[in-house]
Tab-separated table of C-alpha atoms and ligand atoms in Angstrom:
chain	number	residue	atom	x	y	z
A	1	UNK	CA	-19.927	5.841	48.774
A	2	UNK	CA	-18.811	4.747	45.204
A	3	UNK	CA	-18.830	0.857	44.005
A	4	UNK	CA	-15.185	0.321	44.036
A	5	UNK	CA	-14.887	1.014	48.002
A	6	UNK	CA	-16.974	-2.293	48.249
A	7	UNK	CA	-15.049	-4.967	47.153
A	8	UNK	CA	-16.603	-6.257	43.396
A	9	UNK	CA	-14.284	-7.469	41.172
A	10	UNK	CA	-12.912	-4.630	38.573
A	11	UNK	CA	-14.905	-6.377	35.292
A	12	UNK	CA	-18.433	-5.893	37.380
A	13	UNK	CA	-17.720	-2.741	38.092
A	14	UNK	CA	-16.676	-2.006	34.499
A	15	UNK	CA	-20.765	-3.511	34.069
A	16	UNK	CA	-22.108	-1.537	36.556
A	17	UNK	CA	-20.339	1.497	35.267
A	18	UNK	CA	-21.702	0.872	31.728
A	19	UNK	CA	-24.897	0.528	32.572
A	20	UNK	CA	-24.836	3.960	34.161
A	21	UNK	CA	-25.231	3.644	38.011
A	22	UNK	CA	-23.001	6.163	39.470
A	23	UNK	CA	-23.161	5.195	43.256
A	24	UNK	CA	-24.792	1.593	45.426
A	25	UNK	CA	-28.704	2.296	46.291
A	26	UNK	CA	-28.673	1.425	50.315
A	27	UNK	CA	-29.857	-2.351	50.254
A	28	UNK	CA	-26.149	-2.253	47.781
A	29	UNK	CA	-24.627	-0.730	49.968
A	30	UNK	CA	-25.899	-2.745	53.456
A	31	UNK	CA	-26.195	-6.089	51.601
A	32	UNK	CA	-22.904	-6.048	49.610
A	33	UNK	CA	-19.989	-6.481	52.347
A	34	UNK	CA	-22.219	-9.187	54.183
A	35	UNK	CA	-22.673	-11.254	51.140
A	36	UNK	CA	-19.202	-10.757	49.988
A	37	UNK	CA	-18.266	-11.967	53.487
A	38	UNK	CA	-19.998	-15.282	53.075
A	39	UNK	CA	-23.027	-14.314	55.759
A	40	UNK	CA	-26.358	-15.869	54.570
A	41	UNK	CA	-28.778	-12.875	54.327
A	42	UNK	CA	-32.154	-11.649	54.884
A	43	UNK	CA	-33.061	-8.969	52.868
A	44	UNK	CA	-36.237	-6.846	53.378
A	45	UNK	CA	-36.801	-4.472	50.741
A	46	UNK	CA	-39.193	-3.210	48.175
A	47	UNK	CA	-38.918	-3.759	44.672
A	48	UNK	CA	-37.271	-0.975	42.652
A	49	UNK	CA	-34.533	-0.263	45.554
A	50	UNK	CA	-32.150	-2.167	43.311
A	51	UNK	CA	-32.259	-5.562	45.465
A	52	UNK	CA	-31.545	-7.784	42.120
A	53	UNK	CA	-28.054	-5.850	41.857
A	54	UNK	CA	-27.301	-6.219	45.671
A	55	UNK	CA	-27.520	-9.957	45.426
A	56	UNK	CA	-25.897	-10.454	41.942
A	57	UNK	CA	-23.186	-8.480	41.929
A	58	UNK	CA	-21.367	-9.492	45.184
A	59	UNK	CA	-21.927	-13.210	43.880
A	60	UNK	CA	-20.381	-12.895	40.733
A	61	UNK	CA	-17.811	-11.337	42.243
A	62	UNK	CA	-17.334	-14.677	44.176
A	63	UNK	CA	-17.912	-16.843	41.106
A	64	UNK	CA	-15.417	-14.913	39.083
A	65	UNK	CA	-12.535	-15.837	41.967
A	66	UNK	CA	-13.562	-19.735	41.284
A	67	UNK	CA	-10.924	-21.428	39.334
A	68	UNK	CA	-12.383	-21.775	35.688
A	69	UNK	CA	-12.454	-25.948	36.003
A	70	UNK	CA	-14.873	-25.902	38.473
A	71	UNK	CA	-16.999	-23.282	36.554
A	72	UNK	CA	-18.752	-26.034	34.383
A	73	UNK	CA	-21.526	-27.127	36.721
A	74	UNK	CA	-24.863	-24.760	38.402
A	75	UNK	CA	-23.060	-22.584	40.705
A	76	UNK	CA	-26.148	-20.103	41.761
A	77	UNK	CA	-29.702	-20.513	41.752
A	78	UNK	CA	-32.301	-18.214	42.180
A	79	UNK	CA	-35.588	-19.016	42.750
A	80	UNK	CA	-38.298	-16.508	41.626
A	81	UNK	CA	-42.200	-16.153	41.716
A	82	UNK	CA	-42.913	-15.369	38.063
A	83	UNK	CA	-41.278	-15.725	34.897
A	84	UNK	CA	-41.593	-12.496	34.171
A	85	UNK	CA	-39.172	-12.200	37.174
A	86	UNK	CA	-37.166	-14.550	36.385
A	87	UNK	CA	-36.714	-13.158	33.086
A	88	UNK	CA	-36.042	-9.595	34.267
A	89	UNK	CA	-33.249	-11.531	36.879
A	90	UNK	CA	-31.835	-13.106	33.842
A	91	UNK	CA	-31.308	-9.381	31.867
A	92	UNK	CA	-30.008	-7.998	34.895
A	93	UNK	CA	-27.222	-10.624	35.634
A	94	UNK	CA	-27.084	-11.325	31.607
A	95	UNK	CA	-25.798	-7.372	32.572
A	96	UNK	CA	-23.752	-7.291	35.509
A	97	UNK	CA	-22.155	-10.626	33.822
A	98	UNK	CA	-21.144	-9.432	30.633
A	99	UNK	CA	-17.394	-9.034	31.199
A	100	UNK	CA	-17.194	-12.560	32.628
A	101	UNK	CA	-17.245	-16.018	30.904
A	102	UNK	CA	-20.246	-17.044	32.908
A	103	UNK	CA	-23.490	-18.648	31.257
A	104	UNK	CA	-27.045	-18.153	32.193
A	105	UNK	CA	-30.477	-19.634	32.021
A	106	UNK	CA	-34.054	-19.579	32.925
A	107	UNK	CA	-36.552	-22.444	33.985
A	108	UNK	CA	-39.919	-22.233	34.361
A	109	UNK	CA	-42.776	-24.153	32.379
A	110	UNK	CA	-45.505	-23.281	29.590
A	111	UNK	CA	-42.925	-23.541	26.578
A	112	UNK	CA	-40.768	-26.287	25.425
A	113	UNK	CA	-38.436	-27.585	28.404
A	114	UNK	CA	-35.874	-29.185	26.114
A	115	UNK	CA	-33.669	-26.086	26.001
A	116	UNK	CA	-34.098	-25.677	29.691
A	117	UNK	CA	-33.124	-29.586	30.300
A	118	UNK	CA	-29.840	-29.252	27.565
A	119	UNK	CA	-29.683	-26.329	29.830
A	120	UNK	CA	-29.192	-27.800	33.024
A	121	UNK	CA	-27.424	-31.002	31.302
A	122	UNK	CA	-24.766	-28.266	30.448
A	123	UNK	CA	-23.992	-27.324	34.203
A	124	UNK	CA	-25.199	-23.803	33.375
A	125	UNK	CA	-23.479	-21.685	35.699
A	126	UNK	CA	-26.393	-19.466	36.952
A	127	UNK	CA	-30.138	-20.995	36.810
A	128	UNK	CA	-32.984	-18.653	37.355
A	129	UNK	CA	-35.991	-20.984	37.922
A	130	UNK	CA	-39.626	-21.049	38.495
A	131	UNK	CA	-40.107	-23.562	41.372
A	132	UNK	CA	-42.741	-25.532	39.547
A	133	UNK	CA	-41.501	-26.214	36.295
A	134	UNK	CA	-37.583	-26.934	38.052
A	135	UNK	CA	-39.499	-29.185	40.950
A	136	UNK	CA	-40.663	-31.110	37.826
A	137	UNK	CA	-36.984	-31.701	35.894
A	138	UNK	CA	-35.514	-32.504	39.055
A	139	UNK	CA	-37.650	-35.261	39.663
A	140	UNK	CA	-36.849	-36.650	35.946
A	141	UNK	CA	-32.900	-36.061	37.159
A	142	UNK	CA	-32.477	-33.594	34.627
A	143	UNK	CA	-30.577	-31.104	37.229
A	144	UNK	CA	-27.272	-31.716	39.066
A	145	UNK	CA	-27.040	-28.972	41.950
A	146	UNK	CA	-24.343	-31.310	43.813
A	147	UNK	CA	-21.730	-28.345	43.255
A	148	UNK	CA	-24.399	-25.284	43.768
A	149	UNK	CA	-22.933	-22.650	46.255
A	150	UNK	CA	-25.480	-19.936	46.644
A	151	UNK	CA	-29.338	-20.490	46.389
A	152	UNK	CA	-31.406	-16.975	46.276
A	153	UNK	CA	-35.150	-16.915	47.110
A	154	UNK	CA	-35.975	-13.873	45.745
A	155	UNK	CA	-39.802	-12.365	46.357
A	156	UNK	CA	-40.252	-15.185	49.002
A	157	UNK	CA	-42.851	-13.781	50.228
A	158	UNK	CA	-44.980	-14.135	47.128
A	159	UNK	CA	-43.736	-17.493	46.677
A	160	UNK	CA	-45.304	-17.815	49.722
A	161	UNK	CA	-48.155	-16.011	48.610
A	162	UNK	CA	-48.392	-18.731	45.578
A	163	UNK	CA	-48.414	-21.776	47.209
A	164	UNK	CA	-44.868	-22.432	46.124
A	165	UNK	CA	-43.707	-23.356	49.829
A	166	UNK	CA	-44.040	-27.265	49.362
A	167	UNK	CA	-42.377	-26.894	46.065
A	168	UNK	CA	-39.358	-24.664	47.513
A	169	UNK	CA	-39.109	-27.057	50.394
A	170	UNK	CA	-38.391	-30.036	48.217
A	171	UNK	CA	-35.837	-28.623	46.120
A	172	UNK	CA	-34.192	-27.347	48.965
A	173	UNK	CA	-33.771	-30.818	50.196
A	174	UNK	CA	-32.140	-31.626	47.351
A	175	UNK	CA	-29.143	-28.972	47.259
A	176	UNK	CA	-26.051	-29.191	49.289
A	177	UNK	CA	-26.604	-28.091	53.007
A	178	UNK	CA	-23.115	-26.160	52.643
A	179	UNK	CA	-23.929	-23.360	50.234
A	180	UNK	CA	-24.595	-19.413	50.816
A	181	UNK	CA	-28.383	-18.456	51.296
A	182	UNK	CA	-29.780	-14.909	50.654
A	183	UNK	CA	-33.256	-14.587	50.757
A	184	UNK	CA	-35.595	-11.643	49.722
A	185	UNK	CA	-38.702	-10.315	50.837
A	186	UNK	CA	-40.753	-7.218	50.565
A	187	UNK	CA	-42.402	-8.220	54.099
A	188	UNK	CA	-40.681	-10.155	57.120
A	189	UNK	CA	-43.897	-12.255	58.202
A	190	UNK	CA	-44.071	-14.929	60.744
A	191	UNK	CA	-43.870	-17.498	57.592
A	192	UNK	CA	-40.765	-16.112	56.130
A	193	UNK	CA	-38.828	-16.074	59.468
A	194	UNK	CA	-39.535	-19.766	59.526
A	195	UNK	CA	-38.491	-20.318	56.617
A	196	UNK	CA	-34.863	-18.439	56.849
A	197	UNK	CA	-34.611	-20.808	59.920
A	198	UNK	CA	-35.421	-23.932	57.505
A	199	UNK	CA	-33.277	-22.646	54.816
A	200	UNK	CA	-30.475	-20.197	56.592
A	201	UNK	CA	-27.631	-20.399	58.597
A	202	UNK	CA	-27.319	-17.313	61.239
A	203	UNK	CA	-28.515	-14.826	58.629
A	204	UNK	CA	-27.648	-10.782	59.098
A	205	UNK	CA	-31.083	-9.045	58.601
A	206	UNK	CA	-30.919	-5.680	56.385
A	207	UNK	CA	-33.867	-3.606	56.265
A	208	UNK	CA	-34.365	-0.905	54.128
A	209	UNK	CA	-37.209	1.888	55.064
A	210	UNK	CA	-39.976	1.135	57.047
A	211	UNK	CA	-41.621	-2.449	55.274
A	212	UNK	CA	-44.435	-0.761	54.710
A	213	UNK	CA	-42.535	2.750	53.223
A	214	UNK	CA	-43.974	2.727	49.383
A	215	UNK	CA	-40.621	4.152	47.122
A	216	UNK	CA	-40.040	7.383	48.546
A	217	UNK	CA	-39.789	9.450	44.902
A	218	UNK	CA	-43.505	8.289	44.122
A	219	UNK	CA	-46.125	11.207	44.578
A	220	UNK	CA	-49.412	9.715	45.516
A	221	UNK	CA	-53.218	11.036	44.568
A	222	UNK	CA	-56.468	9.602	45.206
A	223	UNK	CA	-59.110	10.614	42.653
A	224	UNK	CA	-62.710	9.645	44.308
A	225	UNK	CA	-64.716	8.711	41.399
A	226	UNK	CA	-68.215	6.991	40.986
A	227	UNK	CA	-67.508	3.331	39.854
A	228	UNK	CA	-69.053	3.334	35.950
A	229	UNK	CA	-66.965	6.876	35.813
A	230	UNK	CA	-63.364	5.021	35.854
A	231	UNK	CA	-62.940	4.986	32.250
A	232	UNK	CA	-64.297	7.990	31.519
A	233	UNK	CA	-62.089	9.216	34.162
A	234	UNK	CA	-58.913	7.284	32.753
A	235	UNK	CA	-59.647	8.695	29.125
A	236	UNK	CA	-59.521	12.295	30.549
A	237	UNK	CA	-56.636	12.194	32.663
A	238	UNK	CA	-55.131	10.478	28.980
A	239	UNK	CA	-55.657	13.550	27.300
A	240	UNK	CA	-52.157	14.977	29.520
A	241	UNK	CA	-49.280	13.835	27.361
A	242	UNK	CA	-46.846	13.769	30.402
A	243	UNK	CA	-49.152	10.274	30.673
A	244	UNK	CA	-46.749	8.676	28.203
A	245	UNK	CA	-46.320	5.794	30.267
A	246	UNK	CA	-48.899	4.098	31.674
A	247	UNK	CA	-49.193	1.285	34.060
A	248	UNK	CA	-53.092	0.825	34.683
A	249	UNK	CA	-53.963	-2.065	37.334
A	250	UNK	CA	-56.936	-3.962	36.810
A	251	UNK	CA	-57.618	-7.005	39.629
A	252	UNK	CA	-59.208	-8.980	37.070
A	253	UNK	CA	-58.324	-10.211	33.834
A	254	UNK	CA	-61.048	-10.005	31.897
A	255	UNK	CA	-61.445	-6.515	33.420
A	256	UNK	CA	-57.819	-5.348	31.893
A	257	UNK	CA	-59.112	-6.836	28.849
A	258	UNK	CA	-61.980	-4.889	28.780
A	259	UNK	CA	-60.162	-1.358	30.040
A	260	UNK	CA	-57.742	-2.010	27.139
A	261	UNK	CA	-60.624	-2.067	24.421
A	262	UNK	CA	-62.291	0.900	25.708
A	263	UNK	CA	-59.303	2.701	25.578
A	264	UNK	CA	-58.316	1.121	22.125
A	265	UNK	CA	-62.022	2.705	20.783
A	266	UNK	CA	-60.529	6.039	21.748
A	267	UNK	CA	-57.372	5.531	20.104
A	268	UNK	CA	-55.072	4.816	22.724
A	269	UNK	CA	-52.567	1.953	21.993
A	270	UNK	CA	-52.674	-0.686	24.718
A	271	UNK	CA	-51.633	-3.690	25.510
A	272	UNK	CA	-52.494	-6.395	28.339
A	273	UNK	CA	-50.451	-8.480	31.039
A	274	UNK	CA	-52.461	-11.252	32.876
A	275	UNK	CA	-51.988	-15.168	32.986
A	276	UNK	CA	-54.669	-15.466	30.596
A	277	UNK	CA	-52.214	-14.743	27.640
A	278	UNK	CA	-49.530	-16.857	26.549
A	279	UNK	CA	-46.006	-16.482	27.179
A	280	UNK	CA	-45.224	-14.543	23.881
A	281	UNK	CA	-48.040	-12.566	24.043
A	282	UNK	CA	-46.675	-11.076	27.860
A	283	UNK	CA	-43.135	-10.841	26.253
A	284	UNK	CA	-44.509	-9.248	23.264
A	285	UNK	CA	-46.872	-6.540	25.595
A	286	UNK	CA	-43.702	-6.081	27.586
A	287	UNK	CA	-41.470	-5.357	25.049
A	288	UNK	CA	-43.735	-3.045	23.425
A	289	UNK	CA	-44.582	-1.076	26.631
A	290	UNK	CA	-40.954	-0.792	26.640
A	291	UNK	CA	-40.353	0.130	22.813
A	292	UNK	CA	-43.197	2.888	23.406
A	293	UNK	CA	-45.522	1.033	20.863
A	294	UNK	CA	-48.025	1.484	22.650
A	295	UNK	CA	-48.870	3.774	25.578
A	296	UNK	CA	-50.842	2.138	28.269
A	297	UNK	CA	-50.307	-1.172	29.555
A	298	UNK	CA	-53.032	-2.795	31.872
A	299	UNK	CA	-52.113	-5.456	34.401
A	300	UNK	CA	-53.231	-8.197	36.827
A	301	UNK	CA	-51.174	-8.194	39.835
A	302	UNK	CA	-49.572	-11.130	39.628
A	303	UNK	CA	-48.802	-10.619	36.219
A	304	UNK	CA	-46.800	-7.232	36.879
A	305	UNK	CA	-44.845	-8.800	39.541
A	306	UNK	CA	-41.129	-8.196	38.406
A	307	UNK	CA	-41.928	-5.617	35.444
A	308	UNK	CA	-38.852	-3.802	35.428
A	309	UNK	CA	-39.293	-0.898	33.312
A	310	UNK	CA	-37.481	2.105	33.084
A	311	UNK	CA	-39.498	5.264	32.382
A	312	UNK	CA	-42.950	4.353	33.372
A	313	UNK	CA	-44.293	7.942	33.649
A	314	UNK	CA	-47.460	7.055	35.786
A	315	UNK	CA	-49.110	3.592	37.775
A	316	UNK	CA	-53.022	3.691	37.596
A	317	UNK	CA	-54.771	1.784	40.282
A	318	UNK	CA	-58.117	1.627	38.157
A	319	UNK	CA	-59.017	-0.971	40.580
A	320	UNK	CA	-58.346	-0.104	44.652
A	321	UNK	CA	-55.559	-3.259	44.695
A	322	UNK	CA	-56.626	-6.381	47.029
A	323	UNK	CA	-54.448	-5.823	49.842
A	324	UNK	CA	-51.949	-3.317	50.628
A	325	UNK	CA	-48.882	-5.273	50.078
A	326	UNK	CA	-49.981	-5.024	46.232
A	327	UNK	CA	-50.071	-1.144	46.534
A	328	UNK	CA	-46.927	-0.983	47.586
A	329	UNK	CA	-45.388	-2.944	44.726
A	330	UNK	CA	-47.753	-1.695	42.327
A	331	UNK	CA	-46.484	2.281	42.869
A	332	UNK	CA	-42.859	0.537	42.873
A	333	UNK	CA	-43.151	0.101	39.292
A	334	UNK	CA	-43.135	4.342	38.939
A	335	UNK	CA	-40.127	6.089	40.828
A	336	UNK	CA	-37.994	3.081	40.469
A	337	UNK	CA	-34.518	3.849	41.217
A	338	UNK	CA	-34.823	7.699	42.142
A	339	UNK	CA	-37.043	8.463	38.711
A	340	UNK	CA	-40.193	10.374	39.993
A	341	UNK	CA	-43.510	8.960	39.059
A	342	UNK	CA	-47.032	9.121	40.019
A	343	UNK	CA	-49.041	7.073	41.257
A	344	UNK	CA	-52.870	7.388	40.969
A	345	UNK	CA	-55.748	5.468	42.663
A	346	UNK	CA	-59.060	5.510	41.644
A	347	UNK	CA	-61.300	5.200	44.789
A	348	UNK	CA	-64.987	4.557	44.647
A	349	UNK	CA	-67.491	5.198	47.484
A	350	UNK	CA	-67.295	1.595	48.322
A	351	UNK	CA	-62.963	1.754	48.658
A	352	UNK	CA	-63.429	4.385	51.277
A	353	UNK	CA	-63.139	1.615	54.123
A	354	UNK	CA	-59.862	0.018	52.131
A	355	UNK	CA	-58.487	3.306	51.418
A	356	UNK	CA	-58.566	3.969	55.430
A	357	UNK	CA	-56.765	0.823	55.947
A	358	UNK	CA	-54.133	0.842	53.445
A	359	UNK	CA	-53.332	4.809	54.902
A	360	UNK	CA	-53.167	3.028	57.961
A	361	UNK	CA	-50.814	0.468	56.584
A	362	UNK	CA	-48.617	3.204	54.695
A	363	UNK	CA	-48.497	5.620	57.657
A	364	UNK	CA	-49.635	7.976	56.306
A	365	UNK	CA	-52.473	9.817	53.829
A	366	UNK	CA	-52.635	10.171	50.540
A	367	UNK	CA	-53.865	13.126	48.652
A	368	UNK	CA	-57.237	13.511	47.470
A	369	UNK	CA	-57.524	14.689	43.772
A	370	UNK	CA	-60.477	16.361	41.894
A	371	UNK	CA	-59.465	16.189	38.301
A	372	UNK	CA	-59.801	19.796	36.928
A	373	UNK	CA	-62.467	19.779	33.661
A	374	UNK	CA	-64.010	16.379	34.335
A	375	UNK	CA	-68.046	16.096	34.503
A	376	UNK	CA	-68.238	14.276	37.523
A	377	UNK	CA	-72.055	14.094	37.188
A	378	UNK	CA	-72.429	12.429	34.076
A	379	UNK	CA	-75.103	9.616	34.758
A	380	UNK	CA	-74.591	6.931	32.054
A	381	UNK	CA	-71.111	5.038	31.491
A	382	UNK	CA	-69.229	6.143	28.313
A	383	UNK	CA	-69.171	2.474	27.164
A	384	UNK	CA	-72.158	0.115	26.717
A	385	UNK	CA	-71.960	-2.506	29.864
A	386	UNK	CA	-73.705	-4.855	26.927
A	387	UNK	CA	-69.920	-5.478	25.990
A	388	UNK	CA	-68.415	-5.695	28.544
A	389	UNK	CA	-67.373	-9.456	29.023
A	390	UNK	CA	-66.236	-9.608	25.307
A	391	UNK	CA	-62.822	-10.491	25.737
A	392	UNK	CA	-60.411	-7.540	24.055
A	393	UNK	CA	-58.905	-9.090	20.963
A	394	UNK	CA	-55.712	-8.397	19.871
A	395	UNK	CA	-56.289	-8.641	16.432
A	396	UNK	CA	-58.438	-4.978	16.698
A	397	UNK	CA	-55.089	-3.467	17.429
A	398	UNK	CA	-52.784	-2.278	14.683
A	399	UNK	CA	-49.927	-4.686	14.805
A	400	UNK	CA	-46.487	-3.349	16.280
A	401	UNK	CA	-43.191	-3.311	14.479
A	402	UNK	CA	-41.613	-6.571	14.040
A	403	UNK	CA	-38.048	-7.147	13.705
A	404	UNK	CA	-34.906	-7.380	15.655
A	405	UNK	CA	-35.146	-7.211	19.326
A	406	UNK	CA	-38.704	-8.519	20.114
A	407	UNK	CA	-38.565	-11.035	22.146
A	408	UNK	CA	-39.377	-14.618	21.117
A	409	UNK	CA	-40.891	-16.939	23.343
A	410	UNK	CA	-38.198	-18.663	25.727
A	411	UNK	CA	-39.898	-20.267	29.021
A	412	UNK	CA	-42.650	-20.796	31.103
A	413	UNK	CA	-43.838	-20.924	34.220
A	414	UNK	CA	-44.467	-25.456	35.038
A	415	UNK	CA	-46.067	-24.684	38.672
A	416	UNK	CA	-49.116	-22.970	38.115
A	417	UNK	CA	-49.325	-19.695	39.636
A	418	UNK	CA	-52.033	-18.830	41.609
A	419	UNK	CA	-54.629	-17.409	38.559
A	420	UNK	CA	-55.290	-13.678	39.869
A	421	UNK	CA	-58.654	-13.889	42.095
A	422	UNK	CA	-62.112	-13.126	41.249
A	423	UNK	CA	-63.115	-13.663	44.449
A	424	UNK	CA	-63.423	-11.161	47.293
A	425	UNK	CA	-61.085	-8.538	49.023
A	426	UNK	CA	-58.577	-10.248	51.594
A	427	UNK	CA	-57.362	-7.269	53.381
A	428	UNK	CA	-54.801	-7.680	56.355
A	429	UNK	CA	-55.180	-4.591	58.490
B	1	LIG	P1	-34.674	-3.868	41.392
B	1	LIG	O1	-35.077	-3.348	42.745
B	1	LIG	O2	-33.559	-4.838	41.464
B	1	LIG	O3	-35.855	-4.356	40.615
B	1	LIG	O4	-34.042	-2.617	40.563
B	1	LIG	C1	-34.795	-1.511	40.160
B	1	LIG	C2	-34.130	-0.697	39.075
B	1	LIG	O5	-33.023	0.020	39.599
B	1	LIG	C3	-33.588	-1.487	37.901
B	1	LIG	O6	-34.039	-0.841	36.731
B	1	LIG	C4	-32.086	-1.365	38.004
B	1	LIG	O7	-31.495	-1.354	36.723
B	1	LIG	C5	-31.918	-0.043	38.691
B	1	LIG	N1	-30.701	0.057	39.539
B	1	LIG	C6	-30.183	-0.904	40.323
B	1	LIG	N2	-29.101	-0.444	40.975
B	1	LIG	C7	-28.953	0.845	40.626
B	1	LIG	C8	-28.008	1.886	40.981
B	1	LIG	N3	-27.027	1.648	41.837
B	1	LIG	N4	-28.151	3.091	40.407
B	1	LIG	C9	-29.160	3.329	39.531
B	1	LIG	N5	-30.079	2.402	39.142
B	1	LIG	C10	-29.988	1.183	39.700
């Protein structure tokens, strides 16, 4: 079915058609005549299935039929987990928007908030927010949403995850009760239902694939490997150059830290993504990632939440991820969008129980891999454990290209996210 049988207005689909899709993924498809129809939504869908474009598109449709006087006041906001998120929401509308004389802006704490408050001052048409940092200016009266007509929750259920539900519930006491609500969730638990009854008016439910269905274009491999063997492991699977784009997930920050220098010692160019580093330094790992300056990028969960990057060749559970929700977005960020991408776990003989359960989650197994040409019984660890809490410095690395087109700080996240866990493994089964 092509875009134009569903009802967007001509200058979005001049958008969509320029930035190359050629026909609706199915949550477009399911989620686009509702939402264009004025039905509040539920969405349940991975990430990668093209979810921001199934809420965005139909909307701006609606906001482009508003007369233009009423334009100059917050029309749409979307509430987001991360600012990484929220900043990958912002470049896809920034996208889908870019035939129409709407403006757009993000909220969320850690940088300076006085763009973000001329920002809201300005009845911005579209905010994407953080809920913490936008709880915070709406209690100093900095945001008028007395004219807002749609309200997104997008990820609620790692909002959820976060803590953020006290926040969320606040601001939405504060918007108009007549408005359009869409809400998005990888999961429909007992916790999101209530809240679509809080938040939604008789909401159509679309479900794409089984909840638990990990992208269908990702091939899956399990490489059982002795614990100090990871990076030794890591390095040799490196040495295949059809690795040229490489997500590696860590669960713990200084753990990524410490992956990246290893692999930095062999001469691979990595970067890092965790809520240790600042703003600019996640923009500036991002953006490189992207850019191909560097190779490998290794990642906290939370931190990876929303990476929306085309191309990534391969996602490298280095650690077995902390419950299987997180596997399922983690090998999201591979295959997105009908790519094909692999995704590659590294078990160790203490996994074996999680490994069951997460098969069990998935329905089904997942391949068991020898790699060919790797000494599986070396005894000592290719790295000396003595440094291993030394945190990786970024000043080792040779410094990437500046210039046009990095990003420079903008935002940050106010409401603290919840710092990625040390503690132990919280599996649902
Ligand atoms: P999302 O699930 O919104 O994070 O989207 C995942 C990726 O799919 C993004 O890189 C989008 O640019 C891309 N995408 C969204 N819709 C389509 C489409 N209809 N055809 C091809 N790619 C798409």
């Amino acid at each position: 079915m092509p875009f134009r049988t569903l009802g967007l207005d001509a200058k979005i689909l001049q958008a969509v058609a320029e930035a190359g899709y050629t026909e609706p993924t199915p949550i477009q498809s399911a989620a686009i005549p509702p939402i264009l129809a004025g039905h509040d939504l539920i969405g349940i869908a991975q990430t990668g299935t093209g979810k921001t474009a199934a809420f965005t598109l139909p909307i701006l449709t609606k906001l482009a039929l508003l007369p233009a006087n009423s334009r100059r006041s917050t029309k749409l906001l979307v509430l987001a987990p991360t600012r990484e998120l929220a900043v990958q929401i912002e470049e896809n509308v920034c996208a889908y928007a870019r035939h129409l004389p709407l403006t757009v802006a993000t909220v969320f704490g850690g940088v300076g908030e006085q763009p973000q408050i001329r920002a809201l001052h300005a009845g911005t048409d579209i905010i994407i927010a953080c809920p913490g940092r936008l709880l915070d200016l709406m209690g100093r009266r900095c945001a008028d949403f007395s004219q807002l007509k749609f309200l997104v929750l997008d990820e609620a259920d790692r909002m959820l995850d976060m803590g953020f539900l006290p926040d969320i519930r606040r601001i939405g006491r504060q918007l108009p009760k007549q408005r359009q609500t869409l809400l998005f969730s990888a999961t429909l638990s007992k916790e999101i239902e209530s809240l679509t009854h809080e938040f939604q008016r008789a909401p159509k439910l679309i479900q794409i694939g089984r909840r638990s269905n990990p992208a269908e274009t990702v091939t899956q491999l399990v490489y059982e490997v002795p614990k100090h063997l990871r990076t030794s492991l890591l390095l040799h699977l490196l040495q295949d150059p059809r690795m040229n784009m490489v997500l590696v997930f860590s669960r713990l920050k200084h753990g990524a830290d410490r992956i990246a220098r290893q692999l930095e010692q062999k001469g691979i160019r990595c970067a890092t993504l965790h809520s240790n580093r600042s703003q600019n330094q996640r923009l500036r790992a991002l953006h490189d990632f992207k850019e191909g300056a560097v190779r490998v990028l290794v990642a906290t969960d939370i931190a990876a939440r929303g990476i929306d990057v085309d191309g990534i060749s391969h996602v490298v559970n280095y650690d077995f991820p902390m419950h299987p929700e997180d596997y399922v977005h983690r090998i999201g960020r591979t295959g997105r969008a009908h790519a094909v991408g692999d995704a590659i776990s590294f078990v160790t003989p203490e996994d074996h129980a999680e490994l069951r359960a997460l098969e069990r989650f998935i329905g089904r197994g997942i391949v068991r891999k020898k790699a060919e040409g790797f000494n599986y019984s070396q005894a000592a660890p290719l790295f000396n454990p003595a440094e291993e809490h030394r945190p990786f410095s970024h000043d080792q690395r040779r410094q990437p290209p500046r210039g046009p087109g990095v990003p420079q700080p903008r935002h940050s996240h106010g409401g603290q996210p919840r710092p990625e866990q040390s503690g132990r493994r919280r599996w649902r089964r």
